[in-house]
Amino acid sequence: MIVPKPARFETRLGRFVLDRETALAADPALGEVAAWLRGELSPVTGGQLLPGRPGPGTITLGLDDLAPEAYRLTVAPDGIEIDAGGPAGAFYGAQTLRQLMPAAAFRRGAAGGPLELPAVHVQDAPRFAWRGAILDVARHFMTKGDLLRFIDLMAVHKLNVLHLHLSDDQGWRIEIKRYPRLTEVGSWRKESQVGWMGEMDGRPHGGYYTQDDVREIVAYAARRHIRVVPEIDLPGHTQAAIAAYPELGNLDTPIEVSGTWGIGSNVLNVEDATIAFFKNVLDEVLELFPSPYICVGGDECPKDQWRTSPSAQRRIRELGLRDEDELQSWFIHQFDDYLAARGRRLVGWDEILEGGLAPGAVVASWRADLGAVAAARSGHDVINCANTSVYFDYRQSERDDEPVPFGTVLTLDDVYAFEPVPAELRGDPAAAHVLGAQCGIWTELIDSNRRIDYMAFPRLAAFAETVWSGPERDLPGFRARLAAHLPRLDALGVEYRHESGPLPWQTRPGVPGRPEDPDAWQATIDAWTSNLRNAR
């Protein structure tokens, strides 16, 4: 009962006994995968899973003429073979092998001993190249240890992109040596709002990753075939940076790191010095993150300060721009050119469609499907991040005791029904521009690792299947496989949401969420739709 569902799965006669006598043989190119698998299986078998030769009683990892992420797994009574197109495929084959074991084998410190694995033949490959999760560590910081644990959970589900939201109004989370105040000042806020509209909690909150932390995180993820894509949000969502360096903003008065949620009014100015500042920031970011994709946000940037700024208005006149939307487009273009010159590609949220799209940009489309359709048809690659389908900060039921009562209801079934290719693009050659999709774990109201567990799982398992497996949906089949998968999550210590609702220790009643005003919500959606249609 494998999650996500393999392309082909056949049961065969017999069983393989995995014990302390089992050996592991691997093509030299798959040595790192072999080392990882040995580390996972040796505690389970009670032995060291010593290197051996292909043959009876051996797990063999080999290369074959397959796509890089594709694999074949054969478990027979006399041995196990994983043939793959490359290290990533071998790793995914090894993850499938683990899911053939009893759920208790996933528990750290599980007692070692012989395990019987069913004989099977699996042929598998992912549908999409981009299978990601957005993790917002800016609103609520996540320790390095907890982040590494989340990477392991992504790997179990064969996701391969971790989009780290590292900066926002409420915090700056990455050490930049040239600008130390970004973390000295920008990584801490005095207090945080309770709920979306609640009182302040009076507790300082903060933290950041040193550059050595980042190197460790990136390397740890790479060994699990997960690419870490950093996001430094600009020109909006920048109050923490402006609090650290007031000259980046549009006001003459100092401001603090924000402790409230929503769209902040403080945005970057458009001076040459500010653009140079963030290029210097990105110089250090690029050294730490080898990802060919770098996200610069571009979302939810209010233009009020630019409308009253003599400097911004002068820039509009000098450049012959139509309005502030085109000014933002010009601003984003500066970083598109900067990244392209260094062999990287800019990723931005779908607001970058408004006012003109930077030539080489990849669009992370979050406001329903219109942005994805517009970007793909104009020749731009797209990552589908539709908030209506894959935002895991949204509530999971109408129950009053949901611990994070925010947004519209997004159930497990709703997530499983998600299709990364918008309906308007199906059958259109432009659909080839859909690289894949990402689920979003935004943490304004998710203030602990335990809450992340509850909000992400098991919805992340449903999402993983939408980006790995074929476009067909089989909800009863998925639920049957999920029933076998949940004990694995239990063994891994994941405090997921149960079908019956939150368990007694998971509830947190009385926390205000987004006001349930259908007219206001619809007005927001109508505004998004109008802006995106105009951009097309």
XYZ file of C-alpha atoms in Angstrom:
536
model
C 0.000 0.000 0.000
C 2.358 2.651 -1.319
C 1.919 6.455 -1.056
C 2.181 8.096 -3.541
C 0.687 5.460 -5.833
C 3.252 3.870 -8.184
C 2.638 3.777 -11.919
C 2.642 -0.045 -11.860
C 2.520 -2.379 -8.867
C 2.366 -6.173 -9.107
C 2.298 -8.705 -6.283
C 4.195 -11.959 -6.810
C 4.630 -15.253 -4.990
C 6.928 -15.583 -2.039
C 8.626 -13.334 0.486
C 12.119 -11.974 1.087
C 13.576 -12.206 4.583
C 15.509 -9.089 5.558
C 17.846 -9.853 8.449
C 21.347 -9.300 9.794
C 22.764 -11.518 7.044
C 21.355 -9.335 4.245
C 24.020 -7.553 2.188
C 23.819 -4.405 0.089
C 25.527 -3.985 -3.300
C 25.457 -0.788 -5.338
C 26.796 0.740 -8.509
C 29.517 3.237 -7.477
C 27.384 6.099 -8.808
C 24.722 5.137 -6.262
C 27.048 5.006 -3.279
C 25.362 7.867 -1.450
C 21.915 6.284 -1.835
C 23.349 2.985 -0.593
C 24.808 4.734 2.454
C 21.442 6.329 3.240
C 19.589 3.026 2.829
C 22.128 1.222 5.000
C 21.571 3.815 7.712
C 17.795 3.309 7.547
C 17.776 -0.492 7.420
C 20.635 -1.505 9.711
C 18.753 -0.613 12.934
C 15.729 -2.507 11.629
C 17.638 -5.703 10.823
C 19.839 -5.565 13.901
C 22.915 -5.818 11.689
C 25.141 -3.530 9.654
C 23.786 -4.421 6.180
C 27.366 -4.934 5.003
C 28.557 -4.313 1.444
C 28.242 -7.371 -0.764
C 27.950 -8.602 -4.306
C 24.795 -8.941 -6.381
C 23.251 -12.320 -5.767
C 21.065 -14.312 -3.382
C 20.257 -12.553 -0.117
C 21.424 -9.156 -1.396
C 19.767 -5.808 -2.004
C 21.241 -4.543 -5.277
C 21.115 -0.946 -6.510
C 21.918 -0.564 -10.204
C 21.637 1.818 -13.120
C 19.588 1.251 -16.251
C 18.353 3.202 -19.256
C 15.542 5.026 -17.463
C 14.618 8.651 -16.790
C 16.681 10.154 -13.924
C 13.849 9.896 -11.372
C 12.431 6.575 -12.622
C 13.044 3.181 -11.014
C 12.141 -0.490 -11.085
C 11.904 -2.403 -7.834
C 11.776 -6.204 -7.752
C 11.463 -8.052 -4.454
C 11.900 -11.804 -4.890
C 12.520 -14.588 -2.351
C 16.213 -14.666 -3.271
C 16.982 -10.946 -3.402
C 15.933 -7.359 -4.022
C 16.869 -5.294 -7.078
C 16.394 -1.574 -7.567
C 17.285 -0.390 -11.075
C 17.124 3.330 -11.697
C 17.952 6.008 -14.218
C 20.058 7.892 -11.680
C 20.597 8.488 -7.945
C 17.212 10.183 -7.524
C 15.376 7.229 -9.029
C 17.332 4.809 -6.838
C 16.431 6.888 -3.783
C 12.730 6.794 -4.640
C 12.947 3.059 -5.203
C 14.493 2.752 -1.747
C 11.656 4.800 -0.269
C 9.146 2.428 -1.852
C 11.097 -0.519 -0.453
C 10.783 0.956 3.044
C 7.007 1.188 2.631
C 6.861 -2.571 2.043
C 8.084 -3.071 5.612
C 5.906 -3.029 8.723
C 5.111 0.479 9.921
C 7.107 -0.122 13.111
C 10.266 -0.206 10.962
C 9.911 3.579 10.567
C 10.263 4.133 14.317
C 13.663 5.279 15.490
C 15.101 2.812 17.928
C 12.818 0.021 16.751
C 13.979 -3.386 17.871
C 16.031 -5.107 15.193
C 15.124 -8.495 13.840
C 14.167 -10.416 10.720
C 11.466 -8.834 8.551
C 9.487 -10.535 5.814
C 8.827 -8.409 2.730
C 6.215 -9.398 0.143
C 7.470 -10.263 -3.335
C 6.477 -7.438 -5.707
C 7.452 -5.757 -8.953
C 7.135 -1.973 -9.188
C 7.756 0.292 -12.167
C 7.486 3.950 -11.356
C 8.355 7.514 -12.327
C 6.981 10.925 -11.334
C 4.481 12.802 -13.464
C 5.913 16.253 -12.662
C 9.492 17.436 -12.226
C 8.535 20.041 -9.574
C 6.942 18.489 -6.488
C 7.288 21.001 -3.737
C 6.296 22.388 -0.377
C 6.503 26.031 0.652
C 7.549 26.362 4.277
C 7.159 29.805 5.837
C 9.844 30.175 8.497
C 9.598 33.983 8.466
C 6.304 34.327 10.349
C 7.162 31.612 12.873
C 10.727 30.396 13.026
C 11.451 26.682 12.751
C 14.624 25.320 14.367
C 17.227 23.642 12.204
C 16.475 20.262 13.770
C 12.764 20.567 13.074
C 13.496 21.684 9.530
C 15.690 18.624 8.914
C 12.879 16.437 10.256
C 10.437 18.062 7.818
C 12.870 17.370 4.964
C 12.838 13.689 5.929
C 9.029 13.690 5.872
C 9.067 15.290 2.422
C 11.458 12.573 1.252
C 9.142 9.805 2.485
C 6.490 11.276 0.156
C 8.904 11.685 -2.791
C 8.668 15.490 -2.858
C 11.752 17.152 -4.309
C 11.533 20.944 -3.779
C 11.581 22.797 -0.458
C 10.686 26.457 -1.046
C 11.933 28.300 2.050
C 10.189 31.620 2.730
C 13.078 33.306 4.543
C 11.990 36.932 4.887
C 8.827 38.892 5.516
C 7.410 41.760 7.549
C 7.571 39.607 10.684
C 11.128 38.340 10.469
C 14.396 37.933 8.559
C 15.760 34.402 8.910
C 19.105 34.137 7.089
C 22.505 35.499 8.088
C 23.888 38.016 5.588
C 27.431 38.873 6.630
C 27.561 42.177 4.753
C 24.429 43.412 6.539
C 24.485 42.038 10.112
C 21.539 44.138 11.304
C 19.225 42.053 9.125
C 19.492 39.359 11.788
C 20.538 41.486 14.776
C 17.356 43.563 14.418
C 15.235 41.941 11.739
C 15.129 38.386 13.112
C 13.215 39.308 16.295
C 9.836 40.880 16.963
C 8.581 42.055 20.346
C 5.324 40.102 20.211
C 2.900 38.352 17.901
C -0.779 38.632 17.186
C -2.915 35.757 18.475
C -5.100 34.560 15.630
C -5.786 36.659 12.581
C -7.570 39.479 14.401
C -6.674 38.834 18.051
C -4.731 40.557 20.807
C -0.944 40.639 21.072
C 0.680 37.871 23.108
C 3.444 39.937 24.721
C 6.121 37.328 23.948
C 9.238 38.004 21.848
C 9.709 35.657 18.912
C 12.661 35.166 16.629
C 15.586 33.201 15.333
C 17.618 32.803 12.172
C 19.834 30.380 10.298
C 23.551 31.037 10.214
C 25.272 30.494 6.903
C 26.718 27.260 8.281
C 23.167 26.190 9.213
C 22.055 26.866 5.656
C 24.909 24.830 4.207
C 23.957 21.918 6.452
C 20.262 22.186 5.533
C 20.994 22.356 1.810
C 23.402 19.398 1.960
C 20.996 17.330 4.078
C 18.188 17.988 1.596
C 20.425 17.234 -1.405
C 21.256 13.799 -0.004
C 17.498 13.181 -0.061
C 17.213 14.591 -3.595
C 15.392 17.709 -2.445
C 16.319 21.078 -3.902
C 16.048 24.035 -1.511
C 14.735 27.161 -3.243
C 15.225 30.327 -1.148
C 12.778 33.209 -1.159
C 13.839 36.754 -0.318
C 10.568 38.634 -0.712
C 10.616 42.089 -2.326
C 9.572 44.860 -2.845
C 6.670 44.135 -0.446
C 6.721 41.999 2.693
C 9.945 43.763 3.667
C 9.223 45.493 6.977
C 11.771 43.406 8.910
C 14.523 44.488 6.506
C 13.392 48.129 6.678
C 13.356 47.967 10.493
C 17.008 46.903 10.338
C 18.015 49.411 7.637
C 15.500 52.321 7.553
C 17.104 53.796 4.416
C 15.496 50.960 2.449
C 12.007 52.303 3.127
C 9.913 55.267 2.093
C 9.377 56.900 5.504
C 11.474 59.243 7.598
C 10.443 57.582 10.871
C 11.892 54.309 12.215
C 9.672 51.243 12.236
C 9.811 47.919 14.071
C 9.586 44.332 12.900
C 5.879 43.672 12.500
C 4.033 41.490 14.974
C 0.677 41.560 13.186
C -0.530 39.671 10.135
C -1.960 40.680 6.797
C -0.517 42.799 4.005
C 1.840 45.417 5.437
C 1.995 48.932 4.013
C 5.761 49.321 4.373
C 7.580 48.457 1.146
C 11.018 49.102 -0.306
C 11.826 52.345 -2.051
C 13.030 52.185 -5.652
C 16.365 53.936 -5.240
C 19.480 52.557 -6.942
C 21.043 52.056 -3.505
C 18.176 49.794 -2.439
C 18.446 47.693 -5.582
C 22.203 47.426 -5.006
C 21.587 46.424 -1.369
C 19.446 43.471 -2.359
C 21.783 42.418 -5.124
C 24.483 42.286 -2.449
C 22.144 40.188 -0.295
C 21.527 37.838 -3.196
C 25.267 37.550 -3.840
C 25.511 35.748 -0.495
C 22.275 33.815 -1.010
C 23.536 32.434 -4.332
C 26.707 31.189 -2.668
C 24.639 29.211 -0.167
C 21.917 27.826 -2.425
C 22.981 26.012 -5.615
C 19.366 25.911 -6.823
C 18.939 27.205 -10.395
C 15.716 28.846 -9.149
C 15.662 31.826 -6.772
C 12.379 33.338 -5.583
C 12.098 37.108 -5.069
C 8.402 37.171 -4.220
C 6.836 40.179 -5.906
C 3.501 39.519 -4.206
C 1.088 41.687 -2.253
C 2.994 44.945 -2.658
C 0.761 47.910 -1.746
C 1.534 50.979 -3.847
C 0.326 53.670 -1.418
C 3.814 54.719 -0.291
C 5.031 54.874 -3.900
C 2.073 57.070 -4.869
C 3.092 59.655 -2.269
C 6.862 59.240 -2.672
C 8.574 61.993 -4.707
C 11.400 59.562 -5.442
C 9.088 56.848 -6.777
C 7.097 59.322 -8.856
C 10.285 60.747 -10.286
C 11.414 57.245 -11.244
C 8.082 56.625 -13.013
C 8.500 59.821 -15.046
C 12.152 59.157 -15.877
C 11.389 55.669 -17.147
C 8.232 56.681 -18.984
C 6.155 54.184 -17.020
C 2.380 54.202 -16.931
C 1.830 53.670 -13.203
C 3.044 52.023 -10.009
C 2.268 48.533 -11.322
C 4.745 49.094 -14.134
C 7.191 50.473 -11.582
C 7.036 47.179 -9.701
C 7.527 45.313 -12.973
C 10.618 47.422 -13.663
C 11.883 46.697 -10.139
C 11.469 42.935 -10.612
C 13.200 43.164 -14.016
C 16.355 44.415 -12.261
C 16.598 41.127 -10.394
C 15.603 39.012 -13.361
C 18.558 40.473 -15.260
C 20.824 40.048 -12.229
C 19.910 36.368 -11.773
C 20.031 35.557 -15.488
C 23.563 36.948 -15.684
C 24.550 34.433 -12.991
C 22.879 31.447 -14.596
C 19.850 31.421 -12.291
C 16.128 31.833 -12.949
C 13.842 34.210 -11.108
C 10.688 32.801 -9.516
C 7.932 35.220 -8.520
C 4.342 35.041 -7.383
C 1.663 35.704 -9.987
C 1.486 39.409 -9.127
C 4.552 39.798 -11.338
C 2.154 39.361 -14.279
C 0.653 42.760 -13.447
C 2.476 45.562 -15.194
C 4.481 43.264 -17.478
C 6.343 40.033 -16.814
C 10.107 39.775 -16.523
C 11.331 37.826 -19.590
C 12.903 34.794 -17.926
C 10.655 34.584 -14.886
C 8.920 31.474 -13.573
C 5.462 32.192 -12.178
C 4.354 30.643 -8.884
C 0.618 30.946 -9.430
C -1.317 31.078 -6.171
C -4.552 32.934 -6.951
C -6.690 30.187 -8.468
C -5.824 29.181 -12.075
C -5.841 32.429 -14.044
C -2.202 33.280 -13.372
C -1.057 29.818 -14.408
C -3.021 29.998 -17.647
C -1.862 33.529 -18.514
C 1.801 32.770 -17.793
C 1.866 29.435 -19.645
C 0.206 30.862 -22.739
C 2.732 33.679 -22.813
C 5.557 31.134 -22.804
C 6.544 31.230 -19.136
C 7.070 28.202 -16.926
C 4.558 27.825 -14.113
C 4.397 26.260 -10.651
C 0.800 25.732 -9.553
C 0.393 26.795 -5.913
C -3.377 27.395 -5.967
C -4.486 28.624 -2.552
C -7.939 27.184 -3.160
C -6.505 23.658 -3.355
C -3.115 23.346 -1.646
C -2.745 26.009 1.080
C -2.367 23.988 4.259
C -2.840 26.939 6.613
C -6.525 26.778 5.640
C -8.860 25.109 8.115
C -9.725 21.439 7.682
C -13.336 21.586 8.854
C -16.008 23.951 10.171
C -15.521 22.618 13.709
C -15.092 25.240 16.405
C -12.230 23.341 18.006
C -9.926 23.302 14.991
C -6.566 24.556 16.336
C -5.983 26.843 13.316
C -9.428 28.169 12.327
C -8.335 30.142 9.281
C -9.605 30.623 5.737
C -12.003 28.436 3.817
C -12.343 24.719 4.478
C -9.808 22.586 2.602
C -10.307 18.911 3.354
C -8.143 15.909 2.566
C -10.550 15.029 -0.238
C -10.305 18.555 -1.645
C -6.510 18.300 -1.788
C -6.657 14.880 -3.440
C -8.944 16.312 -6.141
C -6.330 18.962 -7.064
C -5.076 18.831 -10.668
C -1.836 20.772 -11.297
C -2.684 21.427 -14.968
C -5.567 23.937 -15.061
C -8.648 22.810 -16.993
C -8.210 25.660 -19.477
C -4.775 24.324 -20.462
C -5.643 20.658 -20.914
C -5.032 19.713 -24.524
C -3.157 22.988 -25.067
C 0.580 22.776 -25.934
C 1.110 25.523 -23.348
C 0.408 22.908 -20.652
C 4.034 21.799 -21.096
C 5.009 24.972 -19.207
C 3.452 23.619 -15.993
C 6.546 22.383 -14.168
C 4.504 20.979 -11.309
C 3.018 22.240 -8.071
C 3.710 23.200 -4.472
C 1.640 22.979 -1.336
C 1.858 25.976 0.985
C 2.476 25.915 4.737
C 2.132 29.557 5.758
C 2.694 30.082 9.457
C 1.004 33.274 10.602
C -1.268 31.126 12.772
C 0.899 27.993 12.895
C 3.186 28.716 15.821
C 4.882 25.376 16.510
C 6.264 22.265 14.885
C 3.334 20.296 16.328
C 0.875 22.618 14.583
C 2.779 22.141 11.312
C 2.330 18.387 11.719
C -1.391 18.819 12.288
C -1.976 21.182 9.368
C 0.309 19.461 6.844
C -0.529 15.807 7.445
C -2.154 13.784 6.038
C -3.029 16.435 3.441
C 0.593 16.446 2.269
C 0.269 12.734 1.452
C -2.744 13.519 -0.752
C -0.854 16.360 -2.434
C 2.187 14.143 -3.046
C 0.037 11.765 -5.033
C -1.344 14.577 -7.223
C 2.163 15.545 -8.358
C 3.760 12.097 -8.515
C 1.043 9.828 -9.896
C -1.046 10.046 -13.064
C -3.951 12.457 -13.555
C -6.586 9.837 -12.702
C -8.092 10.121 -9.227
C -9.222 7.125 -7.172
C -10.313 8.487 -3.805
C -11.407 5.140 -2.294
C -8.112 3.589 -3.412
C -6.129 6.477 -1.963
C -7.985 6.270 1.332
C -7.249 2.553 1.541
C -3.542 3.173 0.972
C -3.609 6.099 3.407
C -5.005 3.796 6.099
C -1.822 1.731 5.723
C 0.310 4.887 5.593
C -0.947 6.566 8.767
C 0.756 4.002 11.051
C 4.024 4.966 9.340
C 3.358 8.592 10.281
C 2.599 7.425 13.834
C 5.935 5.593 13.926
C 7.686 8.742 12.702
C 6.083 10.764 15.497
C 3.901 12.905 13.213
C 0.984 14.453 15.091
C -1.334 14.514 12.092
C -5.032 15.374 12.018
C -7.235 12.350 12.465
C -10.297 11.866 10.281
C -12.517 12.273 13.332
C -11.064 15.706 14.039
C -8.507 17.101 16.478
C -7.583 14.945 19.439
C -8.087 16.530 22.883
C -4.508 17.808 23.121
C -4.616 19.191 19.567
C -7.554 21.558 20.100
C -7.177 25.220 20.876
C -10.674 26.728 21.039
C -11.325 30.432 21.103
C -8.553 31.501 18.751
C -9.970 33.955 16.225
C -9.347 33.174 12.578
C -10.193 35.088 9.430
C -13.692 36.593 9.782
C -16.159 34.400 7.933
C -17.639 37.055 5.676
C -18.613 35.437 2.356
C -19.187 38.797 0.656
C -15.747 40.082 1.648
C -14.111 36.820 0.570
C -15.884 36.927 -2.793
C -14.866 40.560 -3.286
C -11.244 39.566 -2.762
C -11.516 36.774 -5.309
C -13.226 39.127 -7.791
C -10.386 41.652 -7.404
C -7.751 38.966 -8.017
C -9.613 37.743 -11.073
C -9.927 41.247 -12.523
C -6.213 41.990 -12.053
C -5.126 38.728 -13.642
C -7.510 39.032 -16.582
C -6.193 42.518 -17.250
C -2.662 41.114 -17.177
C -3.578 38.604 -19.892
